[in-house]
Coordinates of N, CA and C in Angstrom, one line a residue:
M17 N -22.9 11.9 -7.1 CA -21.6 11.9 -6.4 C -21.1 13.4 -6.3
D18 N -21.3 14.2 -7.2 CA -20.8 15.6 -7.2 C -21.4 16.3 -5.9
D19 N -22.7 16.0 -5.6 CA -23.3 16.7 -4.4 C -22.6 16.3 -3.2
V20 N -22.2 15.0 -3.1 CA -21.5 14.5 -1.9 C -20.2 15.1 -1.8
T21 N -19.4 15.1 -2.8 CA -18.1 15.7 -2.8 C -18.1 17.2 -2.4
K22 N -19.1 17.9 -3.0 CA -19.2 19.3 -2.7 C -19.6 19.6 -1.3
S23 N -20.5 18.7 -0.7 CA -20.9 18.9 0.7 C -19.8 18.6 1.6
L24 N -18.9 17.7 1.3 CA -17.7 17.4 2.1 C -16.5 18.3 1.8
N25 N -16.6 19.1 0.8 CA -15.5 20.0 0.4 C -14.3 19.2 0.0
V26 N -14.5 18.1 -0.8 CA -13.4 17.3 -1.3 C -13.5 17.1 -2.8
T27 N -12.4 16.7 -3.4 CA -12.4 16.4 -4.8 C -12.0 14.9 -5.0
L28 N -12.5 14.4 -6.1 CA -12.1 13.0 -6.4 C -10.9 13.0 -7.3
A29 N -9.9 12.1 -7.0 CA -8.8 12.0 -7.8 C -8.8 10.6 -8.5
H30 N -8.6 10.5 -9.7 CA -8.7 9.2 -10.4 C -7.3 8.6 -10.4
T31 N -7.3 7.3 -10.2 CA -6.1 6.5 -10.2 C -6.2 5.5 -11.3
L32 N -5.0 4.9 -11.6 CA -5.0 3.8 -12.6 C -5.9 2.6 -12.1
A33 N -6.6 2.0 -13.0 CA -7.4 0.9 -12.7 C -6.7 -0.4 -13.2
D34 N -5.6 -0.6 -12.4 CA -4.7 -1.7 -12.9 C -4.5 -2.8 -11.8
G35 N -5.4 -2.8 -10.8 CA -5.2 -3.8 -9.7 C -4.4 -3.3 -8.6
H36 N -3.8 -2.1 -8.7 CA -3.1 -1.4 -7.6 C -3.7 -0.1 -7.3
C37 N -5.0 0.0 -7.4 CA -5.7 1.3 -7.2 C -5.4 1.9 -5.8
F38 N -5.4 1.0 -4.8 CA -5.1 1.4 -3.4 C -3.7 2.0 -3.3
P39 N -2.6 1.3 -3.7 CA -1.3 2.0 -3.6 C -1.2 3.3 -4.5
H40 N -1.9 3.3 -5.6 CA -1.8 4.5 -6.4 C -2.5 5.6 -5.7
A41 N -3.6 5.4 -5.0 CA -4.3 6.4 -4.3 C -3.5 6.9 -3.1
V42 N -2.8 6.0 -2.4 CA -2.0 6.4 -1.3 C -0.8 7.3 -1.8
T43 N -0.2 6.8 -2.9 CA 0.9 7.6 -3.5 C 0.4 9.0 -3.9
L44 N -0.8 9.1 -4.5 CA -1.3 10.4 -4.9 C -1.5 11.3 -3.7
Q45 N -2.1 10.7 -2.6 CA -2.4 11.5 -1.4 C -1.1 12.0 -0.8
L46 N -0.1 11.2 -0.7 CA 1.1 11.6 0.0 C 2.1 12.4 -0.9
N47 N 2.0 12.2 -2.2 CA 3.1 12.7 -3.1 C 2.7 14.1 -3.5
E48 N 3.6 15.0 -3.4 CA 3.4 16.4 -3.8 C 4.4 16.8 -4.9
T49 N 5.1 15.8 -5.5 CA 6.0 16.1 -6.5 C 5.5 15.4 -7.8
P50 N 6.0 15.8 -8.9 CA 5.6 15.2 -10.2 C 6.1 13.7 -10.4
N51 N 7.0 13.3 -9.6 CA 7.6 11.9 -9.8 C 6.8 10.9 -8.9
T52 N 5.6 10.6 -9.3 CA 4.8 9.7 -8.5 C 5.2 8.3 -8.7
M53 N 5.9 7.9 -9.8 CA 6.3 6.6 -10.1 C 7.4 6.2 -9.1
Q54 N 8.3 7.1 -8.8 CA 9.3 6.7 -7.8 C 8.7 6.5 -6.4
A55 N 7.8 7.3 -6.0 CA 7.1 7.1 -4.7 C 6.3 5.9 -4.7
Y56 N 5.6 5.5 -5.8 CA 4.9 4.3 -6.0 C 5.8 3.1 -5.8
K57 N 6.9 3.1 -6.4 CA 7.8 1.9 -6.3 C 8.4 1.8 -4.9
F58 N 8.6 2.9 -4.3 CA 9.1 2.9 -2.9 C 8.0 2.4 -2.0
L59 N 6.8 2.8 -2.2 CA 5.7 2.3 -1.4 C 5.5 0.8 -1.6
M60 N 5.6 0.3 -2.8 CA 5.4 -1.2 -3.0 C 6.5 -1.9 -2.3
K61 N 7.7 -1.4 -2.3 CA 8.8 -2.1 -1.6 C 8.6 -2.0 -0.1
A62 N 8.1 -0.9 0.4 CA 7.8 -0.8 1.8 C 6.7 -1.7 2.3
I63 N 5.7 -2.0 1.4 CA 4.7 -3.0 1.7 C 5.3 -4.4 1.8
E64 N 6.1 -4.7 0.9 CA 6.8 -6.0 0.9 C 7.7 -6.2 2.1
T65 N 8.4 -5.2 2.4 CA 9.3 -5.2 3.6 C 8.5 -5.4 4.9
E66 N 7.5 -4.6 5.0 CA 6.6 -4.7 6.2 C 6.0 -6.0 6.4
S67 N 5.5 -6.6 5.3 CA 4.8 -7.9 5.4 C 5.8 -9.0 5.7
T68 N 7.0 -8.9 5.3 CA 8.0 -9.9 5.5 C 8.5 -9.7 7.0
R69 N 8.8 -8.5 7.4 CA 9.3 -8.3 8.7 C 8.4 -8.7 9.8
N70 N 7.1 -8.5 9.6 CA 6.1 -8.8 10.6 C 5.1 -9.9 10.2
K71 N 5.7 -10.9 9.5 CA 4.8 -11.9 8.9 C 4.1 -12.7 10.0
N72 N 4.7 -12.9 11.2 CA 4.0 -13.6 12.3 C 2.8 -12.9 12.7
H73 N 2.8 -11.6 12.7 CA 1.6 -10.8 13.1 C 0.5 -10.9 12.0
Y74 N 0.9 -10.7 10.8 CA -0.1 -10.8 9.7 C -0.6 -12.2 9.5
R75 N 0.2 -13.2 9.7 CA -0.2 -14.6 9.5 C -1.4 -14.9 10.3
N76 N -1.6 -14.3 11.5 CA -2.8 -14.5 12.3 C -4.1 -14.2 11.6
F77 N -4.0 -13.4 10.6 CA -5.2 -12.9 9.9 C -5.5 -13.7 8.6
I78 N -4.6 -14.7 8.3 CA -4.8 -15.5 7.1 C -5.2 -16.9 7.5
H79 N -6.3 -17.3 7.0 CA -6.8 -18.7 7.2 C -5.8 -19.7 6.7
E80 N -5.6 -20.8 7.5 CA -4.6 -21.8 7.1 C -4.8 -22.3 5.7
N81 N -6.0 -22.4 5.2 CA -6.2 -22.9 3.9 C -6.1 -21.9 2.8
S82 N -5.8 -20.6 3.1 CA -5.7 -19.6 2.1 C -4.3 -19.6 1.4
G83 N -3.3 -20.1 2.1 CA -2.0 -20.1 1.5 C -1.0 -19.4 2.3
R84 N 0.2 -19.4 1.9 CA 1.3 -18.7 2.6 C 1.2 -17.2 2.4
L85 N 1.4 -16.4 3.5 CA 1.3 -15.0 3.4 C 2.3 -14.4 2.4
D86 N 3.5 -14.8 2.4 CA 4.5 -14.3 1.5 C 4.1 -14.5 0.0
L87 N 3.6 -15.6 -0.3 CA 3.2 -15.9 -1.7 C 1.9 -15.1 -2.0
L88 N 1.0 -14.9 -1.1 CA -0.2 -14.1 -1.4 C 0.2 -12.6 -1.6
V89 N 1.1 -12.1 -0.7 CA 1.5 -10.7 -0.9 C 2.3 -10.5 -2.2
H90 N 3.1 -11.5 -2.6 CA 3.8 -11.5 -3.8 C 2.8 -11.4 -5.0
K91 N 1.8 -12.2 -4.9 CA 0.7 -12.2 -6.0 C 0.1 -10.8 -6.1
Y92 N -0.1 -10.2 -5.0 CA -0.7 -8.8 -5.0 C 0.3 -7.8 -5.6
L93 N 1.5 -7.8 -5.1 CA 2.5 -6.8 -5.5 C 3.0 -7.0 -6.9
H94 N 3.2 -8.2 -7.4 CA 3.8 -8.4 -8.7 C 2.8 -8.9 -9.8
N95 N 1.7 -9.5 -9.4 CA 0.7 -9.9 -10.4 C -0.6 -9.2 -10.3
K96 N -0.7 -8.3 -9.3 CA -1.9 -7.5 -9.1 C -3.1 -8.3 -8.8
I97 N -2.9 -9.4 -8.2 CA -4.0 -10.3 -7.8 C -4.4 -10.0 -6.4
F98 N -5.6 -9.4 -6.2 CA -5.9 -8.9 -4.8 C -7.2 -9.6 -4.2
D99 N -7.7 -10.6 -4.9 CA -9.0 -11.2 -4.4 C -8.6 -12.5 -3.6
H100 N -7.9 -12.2 -2.5 CA -7.5 -13.3 -1.6 C -7.3 -12.6 -0.2
A101 N -7.0 -13.4 0.8 CA -6.9 -13.0 2.2 C -5.9 -11.9 2.4
A102 N -4.7 -12.0 1.7 CA -3.7 -10.9 1.9 C -4.1 -9.6 1.2
G103 N -4.9 -9.7 0.2 CA -5.4 -8.5 -0.4 C -6.2 -7.6 0.6
D104 N -6.9 -8.3 1.5 CA -7.7 -7.5 2.5 C -6.8 -6.9 3.6
L105 N -5.5 -7.5 3.7 CA -4.6 -6.9 4.7 C -3.7 -5.8 4.1
I106 N -3.7 -5.6 2.8 CA -2.9 -4.6 2.3 C -3.0 -3.2 2.9
P107 N -4.3 -2.7 3.1 CA -4.4 -1.4 3.8 C -3.7 -1.3 5.2
Q108 N -3.8 -2.4 6.0 CA -3.2 -2.4 7.3 C -1.7 -2.5 7.1
I109 N -1.2 -3.3 6.2 CA 0.2 -3.5 6.0 C 0.8 -2.1 5.6
T110 N 0.1 -1.5 4.7 CA 0.5 -0.1 4.2 C 0.6 0.9 5.3
S111 N -0.5 0.9 6.1 CA -0.5 1.8 7.2 C 0.7 1.6 8.2
N112 N 1.0 0.4 8.5 CA 2.1 0.1 9.3 C 3.4 0.4 8.6
A113 N 3.5 0.2 7.4 CA 4.8 0.5 6.6 C 5.0 2.0 6.6
L114 N 3.9 2.8 6.5 CA 4.1 4.3 6.5 C 4.4 4.8 7.8
Q115 N 4.1 4.1 8.9 CA 4.4 4.6 10.2 C 5.9 4.5 10.5
N116 N 6.6 3.7 9.7 CA 8.0 3.4 10.0 C 9.0 3.9 8.9
R117 N 8.4 4.6 7.9 CA 9.3 5.0 6.8 C 8.9 6.4 6.3
S118 N 9.7 6.9 5.5 CA 9.4 8.1 4.7 C 9.4 7.8 3.3
I119 N 8.4 8.3 2.5 CA 8.4 8.1 1.1 C 9.1 9.3 0.5
S120 N 10.2 9.1 -0.1 CA 10.9 10.3 -0.6 C 10.9 10.2 -2.2
T121 N 10.8 11.4 -2.8 CA 11.0 11.5 -4.2 C 11.9 12.6 -4.5
A122 N 12.9 12.3 -5.3 CA 13.9 13.3 -5.6 C 14.5 14.0 -4.4
K123 N 14.2 15.3 -4.2 CA 14.7 16.0 -3.1 C 13.7 16.3 -2.0
E124 N 12.4 15.9 -2.2 CA 11.4 16.1 -1.2 C 11.0 14.9 -0.4
T125 N 10.6 15.1 0.8 CA 10.0 14.0 1.6 C 8.5 14.3 1.6
V126 N 7.7 13.3 1.2 CA 6.3 13.6 1.1 C 5.5 13.0 2.2
A127 N 6.0 12.1 3.0 CA 5.3 11.5 4.2 C 6.4 11.2 5.2
H128 N 6.1 11.6 6.4 CA 7.1 11.4 7.5 C 6.6 10.3 8.4
G129 N 7.4 9.3 8.7 CA 7.1 8.2 9.6 C 7.7 8.5 11.0
R130 N 7.5 7.7 11.9 CA 8.1 7.8 13.2 C 9.6 7.5 13.1
H131 N 10.4 8.2 13.8 CA 11.9 8.0 13.7 C 12.4 7.3 14.9

């Protein structure tokens, strides 16, 4: 792996292995301040808001036997259960959430969305 990262001129950043590795990775990538927990909490709320606001759009990607989208997203956000249909949608939901918001920590803005 070291040869690959060197050839691409990138470094690997380790995240918590707690079921939310994707949001932790996004927060690390966007956050330039020491207060990553505040940015992480804001990101989790932005994911929840985006999935609720546009549930009709995301519902199209959930098989009818998989369960309700809001319950699946809740399982992911609050119980860190990601091995279901909504878990596969989290990167898309996150991307859409970031296009519409700024993740702010303390006095800095670390990601700018469309205004």
